[in-house]
Amino acid sequence: MNLAKAADLTNFIQNIPTFKKYGRVSRVVGLMIESQGPESSIGDVCLIHVNSALQGKSVIQAEVVGFKDEIVILMPFTHIREISIGCLVEGTGKPLEVKVGPSLIGSILDSMGMPINEAALPKGLVPVRTEQDPPNPLTRPTIREKIEVGVKAIDGMLTVGKGQRVGIFAGSGVGKSTLLGMIARNTTADLNVIALIGERGREVREFIENDLGEEGLKRSIIVAATSDQPALMRIKGAFTATAIAEYFRDRGLNVMLMMDSVTRVAMAQREVGLAVGEPPATRGYTPSVFSILPKLLERTGTNLTGSITAFYTVLVDGDDMNEPIADAVRGILDGHIVLDRTLANKGQYPAINVLKSVSRLMNHIADPEHVAAAERLRELYYTYSKSEDLINIGAYKRGTSREIDEAIHFEPQITGYLKQSFKQKIDSEQSVRELIALANGEQR
């Protein structure tokens, strides 16, 4: 045995705990479990030993979320039907870890990193913590290279860079999941990590089969936490997916992380906060919601070895783009894409409102000719939108304004450019060529 292996073995033996810490369940209130002991820290995982008449002996995992005097407050990762007063609580002294490796590609996991189909994990995986610190801001390389997503409206008008973080804002049923499926299939990223948080159970399989497809699944890892699962599982689903993306980024890959939706993560954190006793603040959201968002969203982006380009969907209630979560997320991310229900009702897909959307890095990563063409189309589209009501009721007479006449002429071509079938893949170069040709007045 060489010296390095001997040192590793010695270190392993020294870190083996010589005794275990235990406590007892003293009270269950709503979602929370109160325990007399064990000695632990916030974020530690505890094991609750349950002796059920129906299922016999079992172990339920829970996380330490707070303290009250000398009482440990726990929240379980699963339902609490079988827990009773006096159940033994074993402290592990460690936060949640999941096992990650290249052999997970193509897998569908739960929030604990285990296959949903209850199959065994493949071999060769290494444990990683689900909660980690974001990269040091001074070590983050500047984003200078664009990434292709295969959607004309984004590659042409809202160009995204490797390591950029973008929000997709929309109400329910406007096409967020379908757009994510398009990006997952068409992107030039090395790997997709997709987090489906708070989705209906029916939608998970539909997304995999209809939106993502077999081709997309072969280069993706999916983490699913459905709406029926406890709040802590929905939160951990987001952190587990981010930890998996970080693992591959640290090995030099360009990862595409997609999370649907960050709003449901915030709602789950609100449940936890209210259960612990936090006072509701903005529209019922607790202060911990607004502290957890930057901790989660800032972990993506670039580091010295690779990048995580992230798309986060934000479900806006009643299409209100200024509701608290939407406003907080928009202030953290590097751009936002707004899906407009009015455009969706017209049959325009993807229903991206380019006038309300922005990529904050486009001017730094796109060619000047490309940027000028995008600004030209945006100007024409804005002029038409501003005068659309007058045009539709016949109150505008041609020749009154040269700008409006020009906008009316180009509007059908601009709308045609922004439309794209969800099964269609268009590379970035073609999208930019069509954009420049359209801006120069050339017929498509």
Short mmCIF file of C-alpha atoms in Angstrom, two decimals:
data_model
loop_
_atom_site.label_atom_id
_atom_site.label_comp_id
_atom_site.label_asym_id
_atom_site.label_seq_id
_atom_site.Cartn_x
_atom_site.Cartn_y
_atom_site.Cartn_z
CA MET A 1 0.00 0.00 0.00
CA ASN A 2 1.47 3.36 -1.03
CA LEU A 3 1.70 6.36 1.29
CA ALA A 4 -1.22 8.24 -0.35
CA LYS A 5 -3.64 5.33 0.11
CA ALA A 6 -2.41 4.81 3.67
CA ALA A 7 -3.04 8.49 4.46
CA ASP A 8 -6.55 8.32 2.95
CA LEU A 9 -7.35 5.20 4.98
CA THR A 10 -6.04 6.80 8.16
CA ASN A 11 -8.12 9.92 7.53
CA PHE A 12 -11.21 7.79 6.89
CA ILE A 13 -10.75 5.82 10.12
CA GLN A 14 -10.19 9.00 12.13
CA ASN A 15 -13.44 10.50 10.81
CA ILE A 16 -15.58 7.48 11.74
CA PRO A 17 -17.86 8.60 14.60
CA THR A 18 -17.24 6.62 17.77
CA PHE A 19 -20.78 7.19 19.04
CA LYS A 20 -24.17 8.19 17.65
CA LYS A 21 -26.43 10.99 18.85
CA TYR A 22 -30.10 10.25 19.45
CA GLY A 23 -33.27 12.03 20.45
CA ARG A 24 -36.98 11.31 20.77
CA VAL A 25 -40.01 12.73 18.95
CA SER A 26 -41.95 14.84 21.45
CA ARG A 27 -44.54 16.58 19.28
CA VAL A 28 -45.91 16.76 15.72
CA VAL A 29 -47.56 20.01 14.62
CA GLY A 30 -48.73 20.36 11.03
CA LEU A 31 -45.71 19.78 8.79
CA MET A 32 -43.19 19.97 11.60
CA ILE A 33 -41.76 17.38 13.98
CA GLU A 34 -40.37 18.46 17.35
CA SER A 35 -37.72 16.32 19.00
CA GLN A 36 -35.88 16.29 22.31
CA GLY A 37 -32.39 16.07 20.76
CA PRO A 38 -30.21 14.97 19.11
CA GLU A 39 -27.45 17.56 19.09
CA SER A 40 -27.36 18.85 15.51
CA SER A 41 -27.01 21.90 13.26
CA ILE A 42 -29.34 23.63 10.79
CA GLY A 43 -29.42 21.63 7.56
CA ASP A 44 -28.33 18.33 9.12
CA VAL A 45 -30.19 15.18 8.08
CA CYS A 46 -31.74 13.08 10.87
CA LEU A 47 -33.16 9.56 10.64
CA ILE A 48 -36.50 8.92 12.38
CA HIS A 49 -36.93 5.24 13.22
CA VAL A 50 -40.57 4.24 12.83
CA ASN A 51 -42.22 1.00 13.92
CA SER A 52 -45.46 0.74 11.92
CA ALA A 53 -48.09 -1.98 12.37
CA LEU A 54 -48.61 -2.03 8.60
CA GLN A 55 -45.07 -1.77 7.22
CA GLY A 56 -42.94 -2.84 10.16
CA LYS A 57 -39.71 -1.02 10.95
CA SER A 58 -38.67 1.78 8.59
CA VAL A 59 -36.57 4.93 8.56
CA ILE A 60 -37.80 8.39 7.55
CA GLN A 61 -35.29 11.10 6.65
CA ALA A 62 -35.84 14.61 7.96
CA GLU A 63 -33.89 17.84 7.96
CA VAL A 64 -33.20 20.18 10.86
CA VAL A 65 -34.89 23.47 9.98
CA GLY A 66 -34.87 25.27 13.31
CA PHE A 67 -34.69 25.22 17.10
CA LYS A 68 -37.02 26.34 19.87
CA ASP A 69 -35.38 26.50 23.28
CA GLU A 70 -33.83 23.01 23.45
CA ILE A 71 -36.29 21.48 20.99
CA VAL A 72 -35.04 20.44 17.55
CA ILE A 73 -37.53 21.26 14.77
CA LEU A 74 -37.47 18.78 11.90
CA MET A 75 -39.20 18.65 8.54
CA PRO A 76 -39.48 15.21 6.89
CA PHE A 77 -38.66 14.48 3.27
CA THR A 78 -41.71 12.22 3.08
CA HIS A 79 -45.18 12.16 4.62
CA ILE A 80 -45.48 11.89 8.41
CA ARG A 81 -48.42 9.51 8.78
CA GLU A 82 -46.44 6.78 10.57
CA ILE A 83 -44.53 8.99 13.03
CA SER A 84 -45.62 8.81 16.65
CA ILE A 85 -44.54 10.22 20.01
CA GLY A 86 -41.34 8.60 21.26
CA CYS A 87 -39.94 7.58 17.87
CA LEU A 88 -36.14 7.42 17.98
CA VAL A 89 -34.37 10.27 16.12
CA GLU A 90 -30.81 9.56 15.00
CA GLY A 91 -28.51 12.44 14.09
CA THR A 92 -26.17 11.93 11.11
CA GLY A 93 -24.21 15.16 11.59
CA LYS A 94 -24.20 15.71 7.81
CA PRO A 95 -26.32 17.68 5.34
CA LEU A 96 -28.06 16.01 2.41
CA GLU A 97 -25.77 14.49 -0.22
CA VAL A 98 -26.59 12.94 -3.60
CA LYS A 99 -24.46 10.70 -5.77
CA VAL A 100 -23.47 12.02 -9.18
CA GLY A 101 -21.51 10.79 -12.19
CA PRO A 102 -21.59 10.49 -15.99
CA SER A 103 -23.54 7.22 -15.75
CA LEU A 104 -26.58 9.21 -14.54
CA ILE A 105 -27.08 10.78 -18.00
CA GLY A 106 -30.45 9.67 -19.34
CA SER A 107 -31.84 9.08 -15.82
CA ILE A 108 -34.95 10.46 -14.14
CA LEU A 109 -34.31 11.10 -10.44
CA ASP A 110 -36.21 12.26 -7.40
CA SER A 111 -35.11 15.04 -5.05
CA MET A 112 -32.88 12.62 -3.13
CA GLY A 113 -30.99 11.69 -6.30
CA MET A 114 -32.58 8.23 -6.54
CA PRO A 115 -34.12 6.84 -9.76
CA ILE A 116 -37.89 7.36 -9.81
CA ASN A 117 -38.42 3.89 -11.30
CA GLU A 118 -36.87 2.47 -8.07
CA ALA A 119 -33.94 0.98 -9.98
CA ALA A 120 -30.51 0.79 -8.35
CA LEU A 121 -28.08 3.64 -8.86
CA PRO A 122 -25.29 2.89 -11.37
CA LYS A 123 -21.76 2.36 -10.11
CA GLY A 124 -18.94 4.89 -10.22
CA LEU A 125 -20.85 7.80 -8.63
CA VAL A 126 -19.41 10.25 -6.10
CA PRO A 127 -21.31 12.04 -3.30
CA VAL A 128 -21.84 15.81 -3.54
CA ARG A 129 -23.63 18.18 -1.18
CA THR A 130 -26.86 19.64 -2.49
CA GLU A 131 -26.21 23.03 -0.87
CA GLN A 132 -22.98 24.73 -1.86
CA ASP A 133 -21.66 28.26 -2.07
CA PRO A 134 -21.76 30.17 -5.38
CA PRO A 135 -18.43 30.68 -7.20
CA ASN A 136 -16.30 33.60 -6.03
CA PRO A 137 -17.40 36.62 -8.10
CA LEU A 138 -13.76 37.55 -8.83
CA THR A 139 -13.03 34.10 -10.29
CA ARG A 140 -16.02 34.07 -12.64
CA PRO A 141 -14.79 34.49 -16.24
CA THR A 142 -16.58 37.17 -18.25
CA ILE A 143 -19.23 35.80 -20.62
CA ARG A 144 -18.00 36.44 -24.18
CA GLU A 145 -19.29 33.45 -26.15
CA LYS A 146 -22.89 32.88 -27.20
CA ILE A 147 -24.68 29.55 -26.93
CA GLU A 148 -27.16 28.24 -29.48
CA VAL A 149 -30.62 27.24 -28.28
CA GLY A 150 -32.21 26.50 -31.66
CA VAL A 151 -35.11 28.97 -31.23
CA LYS A 152 -35.06 31.83 -33.77
CA ALA A 153 -36.69 34.42 -31.54
CA ILE A 154 -34.04 33.81 -28.85
CA ASP A 155 -30.93 33.26 -30.99
CA GLY A 156 -31.83 36.24 -33.19
CA MET A 157 -33.47 38.81 -30.92
CA LEU A 158 -32.40 37.73 -27.41
CA THR A 159 -29.01 36.09 -27.85
CA VAL A 160 -27.87 34.12 -24.80
CA GLY A 161 -24.25 33.58 -23.72
CA LYS A 162 -22.59 30.54 -22.17
CA GLY A 163 -23.10 30.91 -18.44
CA GLN A 164 -25.96 33.42 -18.70
CA ARG A 165 -29.02 33.03 -16.45
CA VAL A 166 -32.39 33.85 -18.01
CA GLY A 167 -35.93 33.83 -16.65
CA ILE A 168 -38.94 32.72 -18.70
CA PHE A 169 -41.95 34.60 -17.33
CA ALA A 170 -45.50 33.52 -18.18
CA GLY A 171 -48.89 32.62 -16.81
CA SER A 172 -50.14 29.05 -16.84
CA GLY A 173 -50.75 27.37 -20.19
CA VAL A 174 -48.76 29.79 -22.37
CA GLY A 175 -46.04 27.33 -23.41
CA LYS A 176 -43.22 27.42 -20.86
CA SER A 177 -42.67 23.66 -20.72
CA THR A 178 -42.87 23.30 -24.49
CA LEU A 179 -40.27 26.04 -24.95
CA LEU A 180 -37.96 24.31 -22.45
CA GLY A 181 -38.36 21.07 -24.41
CA MET A 182 -37.36 22.88 -27.62
CA ILE A 183 -34.27 24.33 -25.97
CA ALA A 184 -33.29 20.95 -24.49
CA ARG A 185 -33.52 19.23 -27.88
CA ASN A 186 -31.86 21.94 -29.94
CA THR A 187 -29.14 23.45 -27.73
CA THR A 188 -25.44 23.00 -28.41
CA ALA A 189 -24.71 22.55 -24.68
CA ASP A 190 -22.88 19.37 -23.66
CA LEU A 191 -25.56 18.26 -21.19
CA ASN A 192 -29.05 19.20 -20.00
CA VAL A 193 -30.08 19.09 -16.35
CA ILE A 194 -33.83 19.59 -16.06
CA ALA A 195 -35.64 20.22 -12.77
CA LEU A 196 -39.42 19.74 -12.79
CA ILE A 197 -40.55 21.26 -9.50
CA GLY A 198 -44.17 21.19 -8.34
CA GLU A 199 -45.46 19.77 -11.62
CA ARG A 200 -48.57 17.62 -11.83
CA GLY A 201 -47.65 13.94 -11.88
CA ARG A 202 -49.25 13.59 -15.30
CA GLU A 203 -47.08 16.35 -16.76
CA VAL A 204 -43.74 14.72 -15.91
CA ARG A 205 -44.19 11.83 -18.33
CA GLU A 206 -45.85 14.08 -20.91
CA PHE A 207 -42.88 16.44 -20.82
CA ILE A 208 -40.41 13.58 -21.24
CA GLU A 209 -42.28 11.90 -24.09
CA ASN A 210 -43.82 14.85 -25.96
CA ASP A 211 -41.63 17.90 -25.28
CA LEU A 212 -38.19 16.42 -24.60
CA GLY A 213 -38.36 13.27 -26.71
CA GLU A 214 -36.04 10.29 -26.82
CA GLU A 215 -33.26 12.30 -28.46
CA GLY A 216 -33.34 14.96 -25.75
CA LEU A 217 -33.48 12.43 -22.90
CA LYS A 218 -30.26 10.74 -24.08
CA ARG A 219 -28.32 13.91 -23.22
CA SER A 220 -30.27 14.95 -20.13
CA ILE A 221 -30.64 14.27 -16.42
CA ILE A 222 -34.12 14.98 -15.04
CA VAL A 223 -34.93 15.73 -11.39
CA ALA A 224 -38.67 15.59 -10.68
CA ALA A 225 -40.51 16.64 -7.50
CA THR A 226 -44.25 16.59 -8.13
CA SER A 227 -46.82 18.82 -6.46
CA ASP A 228 -48.06 16.08 -4.12
CA GLN A 229 -44.67 15.73 -2.43
CA PRO A 230 -43.80 17.57 0.82
CA ALA A 231 -42.53 21.13 0.59
CA LEU A 232 -39.00 20.14 1.59
CA MET A 233 -38.78 17.64 -1.29
CA ARG A 234 -39.76 20.36 -3.77
CA ILE A 235 -37.07 22.67 -2.40
CA LYS A 236 -34.44 19.93 -2.40
CA GLY A 237 -35.33 19.06 -6.00
CA ALA A 238 -34.11 22.49 -7.09
CA PHE A 239 -30.91 22.24 -5.03
CA THR A 240 -30.22 18.66 -6.17
CA ALA A 241 -30.53 19.63 -9.85
CA THR A 242 -28.21 22.60 -9.30
CA ALA A 243 -25.65 20.40 -7.50
CA ILE A 244 -25.69 17.91 -10.41
CA ALA A 245 -25.14 20.75 -12.89
CA GLU A 246 -22.26 22.07 -10.75
CA TYR A 247 -20.59 18.63 -10.73
CA PHE A 248 -20.44 18.53 -14.52
CA ARG A 249 -19.46 22.21 -14.78
CA ASP A 250 -16.51 21.55 -12.49
CA ARG A 251 -15.37 18.88 -14.97
CA GLY A 252 -15.21 21.35 -17.84
CA LEU A 253 -18.62 20.87 -19.48
CA ASN A 254 -21.01 23.55 -20.72
CA VAL A 255 -24.23 22.58 -18.93
CA MET A 256 -27.77 23.75 -19.70
CA LEU A 257 -29.85 23.88 -16.50
CA MET A 258 -33.61 24.31 -16.88
CA MET A 259 -35.90 24.69 -13.88
CA ASP A 260 -39.70 24.64 -14.13
CA SER A 261 -40.53 26.47 -12.01
CA VAL A 262 -38.66 28.62 -9.52
CA THR A 263 -42.02 30.03 -8.37
CA ARG A 264 -43.01 26.66 -6.94
CA VAL A 265 -39.67 26.49 -5.12
CA ALA A 266 -40.53 29.83 -3.53
CA MET A 267 -44.01 28.60 -2.59
CA ALA A 268 -42.51 25.50 -0.97
CA GLN A 269 -40.09 27.66 1.03
CA ARG A 270 -43.04 29.80 2.12
CA GLU A 271 -44.71 26.63 3.48
CA VAL A 272 -41.57 25.76 5.44
CA GLY A 273 -41.13 29.31 6.72
CA LEU A 274 -44.73 29.61 7.93
CA ALA A 275 -44.54 26.19 9.59
CA VAL A 276 -41.38 27.20 11.48
CA GLY A 277 -43.04 30.41 12.66
CA GLU A 278 -41.70 33.09 10.30
CA PRO A 279 -43.99 36.10 9.93
CA PRO A 280 -45.47 36.56 6.43
CA ALA A 281 -44.06 39.62 4.70
CA THR A 282 -44.70 40.54 1.06
CA ARG A 283 -48.03 39.07 -0.12
CA GLY A 284 -47.72 36.23 2.34
CA TYR A 285 -44.16 35.27 1.40
CA THR A 286 -41.80 34.90 4.35
CA PRO A 287 -38.38 36.62 4.50
CA SER A 288 -36.58 33.30 3.99
CA VAL A 289 -38.08 33.07 0.47
CA PHE A 290 -36.22 36.18 -0.64
CA SER A 291 -32.98 35.00 0.98
CA ILE A 292 -33.09 31.52 -0.61
CA LEU A 293 -33.60 32.80 -4.17
CA PRO A 294 -30.17 34.44 -4.64
CA LYS A 295 -28.48 31.50 -2.89
CA LEU A 296 -30.02 29.18 -5.48
CA LEU A 297 -29.81 31.34 -8.60
CA GLU A 298 -26.28 32.66 -8.04
CA ARG A 299 -24.82 29.14 -8.01
CA THR A 300 -25.18 28.87 -11.79
CA GLY A 301 -23.07 30.74 -14.33
CA THR A 302 -19.40 30.44 -15.18
CA ASN A 303 -16.39 29.31 -13.19
CA LEU A 304 -12.76 28.62 -14.11
CA THR A 305 -13.50 25.19 -15.64
CA GLY A 306 -16.94 25.30 -17.28
CA SER A 307 -20.31 27.01 -17.39
CA ILE A 308 -23.95 26.53 -16.44
CA THR A 309 -26.37 28.35 -18.72
CA ALA A 310 -29.68 28.45 -16.86
CA PHE A 311 -33.30 28.99 -17.84
CA TYR A 312 -35.70 29.45 -14.92
CA THR A 313 -39.43 29.59 -15.54
CA VAL A 314 -41.45 31.96 -13.37
CA LEU A 315 -45.19 31.38 -13.06
CA VAL A 316 -46.84 34.78 -12.77
CA ASP A 317 -50.28 34.86 -11.14
CA GLY A 318 -52.85 36.50 -13.37
CA ASP A 319 -50.08 37.45 -15.84
CA ASP A 320 -48.87 40.03 -13.29
CA MET A 321 -45.19 40.51 -14.16
CA ASN A 322 -44.63 42.65 -11.05
CA GLU A 323 -45.72 40.12 -8.42
CA PRO A 324 -43.08 39.61 -5.66
CA ILE A 325 -41.34 36.44 -6.91
CA ALA A 326 -41.22 37.62 -10.52
CA ASP A 327 -39.82 40.97 -9.43
CA ALA A 328 -37.17 39.37 -7.17
CA VAL A 329 -36.06 36.82 -9.79
CA ARG A 330 -35.90 39.43 -12.55
CA GLY A 331 -33.55 41.50 -10.40
CA ILE A 332 -31.15 38.57 -9.91
CA LEU A 333 -30.97 37.09 -13.41
CA ASP A 334 -29.14 38.28 -16.54
CA GLY A 335 -32.21 38.65 -18.70
CA HIS A 336 -35.86 37.71 -19.03
CA ILE A 337 -38.11 36.26 -21.72
CA VAL A 338 -41.81 37.11 -21.45
CA LEU A 339 -44.39 34.77 -22.94
CA ASP A 340 -47.51 36.73 -23.85
CA ARG A 341 -50.96 35.15 -23.60
CA THR A 342 -52.30 37.53 -26.26
CA LEU A 343 -49.72 36.26 -28.77
CA ALA A 344 -50.49 32.67 -27.79
CA ASN A 345 -54.19 33.29 -28.42
CA LYS A 346 -53.27 34.53 -31.91
CA GLY A 347 -51.54 31.24 -32.61
CA GLN A 348 -47.99 32.62 -32.49
CA TYR A 349 -45.58 30.07 -31.08
CA PRO A 350 -43.34 30.52 -29.24
CA ALA A 351 -45.40 33.36 -27.77
CA ILE A 352 -42.32 35.50 -26.96
CA ASN A 353 -43.03 39.19 -26.59
CA VAL A 354 -39.70 40.59 -27.79
CA LEU A 355 -40.66 44.11 -26.71
CA LYS A 356 -40.96 43.07 -23.06
CA SER A 357 -38.01 40.67 -23.14
CA VAL A 358 -34.31 41.48 -22.83
CA SER A 359 -30.95 39.74 -22.81
CA ARG A 360 -28.58 41.89 -20.77
CA LEU A 361 -25.50 40.37 -22.39
CA MET A 362 -26.52 40.43 -26.05
CA ASN A 363 -24.64 43.64 -26.82
CA HIS A 364 -21.42 42.06 -25.46
CA ILE A 365 -21.58 38.69 -27.22
CA ALA A 366 -23.26 39.39 -30.58
CA ASP A 367 -21.71 41.04 -33.65
CA PRO A 368 -22.50 44.76 -34.14
CA GLU A 369 -24.37 44.00 -37.38
CA HIS A 370 -26.49 41.43 -35.54
CA VAL A 371 -27.26 43.84 -32.68
CA ALA A 372 -28.17 46.64 -35.11
CA ALA A 373 -30.53 44.33 -37.05
CA ALA A 374 -32.27 43.22 -33.83
CA GLU A 375 -32.70 46.84 -32.72
CA ARG A 376 -34.12 47.75 -36.15
CA LEU A 377 -36.75 44.98 -35.99
CA ARG A 378 -37.59 45.84 -32.41
CA GLU A 379 -38.15 49.48 -33.43
CA LEU A 380 -40.45 48.48 -36.30
CA TYR A 381 -42.38 46.05 -34.15
CA TYR A 382 -42.82 48.66 -31.40
CA THR A 383 -44.11 51.23 -33.89
CA TYR A 384 -46.68 48.78 -35.21
CA SER A 385 -47.76 47.66 -31.71
CA LYS A 386 -48.23 51.27 -30.60
CA SER A 387 -50.52 52.00 -33.56
CA GLU A 388 -52.20 48.59 -33.86
CA ASP A 389 -55.57 49.67 -32.44
CA LEU A 390 -55.82 52.61 -34.87
CA ILE A 391 -54.85 50.34 -37.77
CA ASN A 392 -57.39 47.66 -36.85
CA ILE A 393 -60.37 50.03 -36.63
CA GLY A 394 -59.37 51.79 -39.86
CA ALA A 395 -58.63 55.13 -38.21
CA TYR A 396 -55.14 55.30 -39.66
CA LYS A 397 -54.71 56.45 -43.29
CA ARG A 398 -51.66 55.32 -45.19
CA GLY A 399 -49.23 58.14 -45.93
CA THR A 400 -49.85 59.94 -42.64
CA SER A 401 -46.61 58.64 -41.10
CA ARG A 402 -43.68 57.11 -42.96
CA GLU A 403 -42.61 55.15 -39.85
CA ILE A 404 -46.05 53.60 -39.37
CA ASP A 405 -46.33 52.77 -43.08
CA GLU A 406 -42.97 51.02 -42.90
CA ALA A 407 -44.00 49.14 -39.75
CA ILE A 408 -47.25 47.97 -41.40
CA HIS A 409 -45.24 46.70 -44.37
CA PHE A 410 -42.77 44.73 -42.25
CA GLU A 411 -45.15 43.43 -39.56
CA PRO A 412 -46.18 40.19 -41.35
CA GLN A 413 -42.52 39.37 -42.07
CA ILE A 414 -41.45 40.08 -38.48
CA THR A 415 -44.27 37.91 -37.10
CA GLY A 416 -43.32 35.17 -39.55
CA TYR A 417 -39.72 35.37 -38.38
CA LEU A 418 -40.71 35.03 -34.71
CA LYS A 419 -42.90 31.97 -35.36
CA GLN A 420 -41.40 28.49 -35.18
CA SER A 421 -42.86 25.01 -34.96
CA PHE A 422 -41.95 23.27 -31.69
CA LYS A 423 -40.50 20.33 -33.66
CA GLN A 424 -38.38 22.60 -35.88
CA LYS A 425 -34.68 23.15 -35.25
CA ILE A 426 -33.02 26.24 -36.73
CA ASP A 427 -29.35 26.85 -36.12
CA SER A 428 -28.09 30.17 -34.84
CA GLU A 429 -26.31 31.19 -38.04
CA GLN A 430 -29.48 30.80 -40.09
CA SER A 431 -31.48 32.77 -37.52
CA VAL A 432 -29.00 35.67 -37.66
CA ARG A 433 -28.85 35.62 -41.48
CA GLU A 434 -32.63 35.84 -41.74
CA LEU A 435 -32.71 38.61 -39.13
CA ILE A 436 -30.13 40.75 -40.95
CA ALA A 437 -31.80 40.18 -44.32
CA LEU A 438 -35.15 41.22 -42.88
CA ALA A 439 -33.68 44.34 -41.24
CA ASN A 440 -32.10 45.33 -44.59
CA GLY A 441 -35.46 45.10 -46.33
CA GLU A 442 -34.71 41.97 -48.29
CA GLN A 443 -37.66 39.70 -48.99
CA ARG A 444 -37.58 36.37 -47.21
#
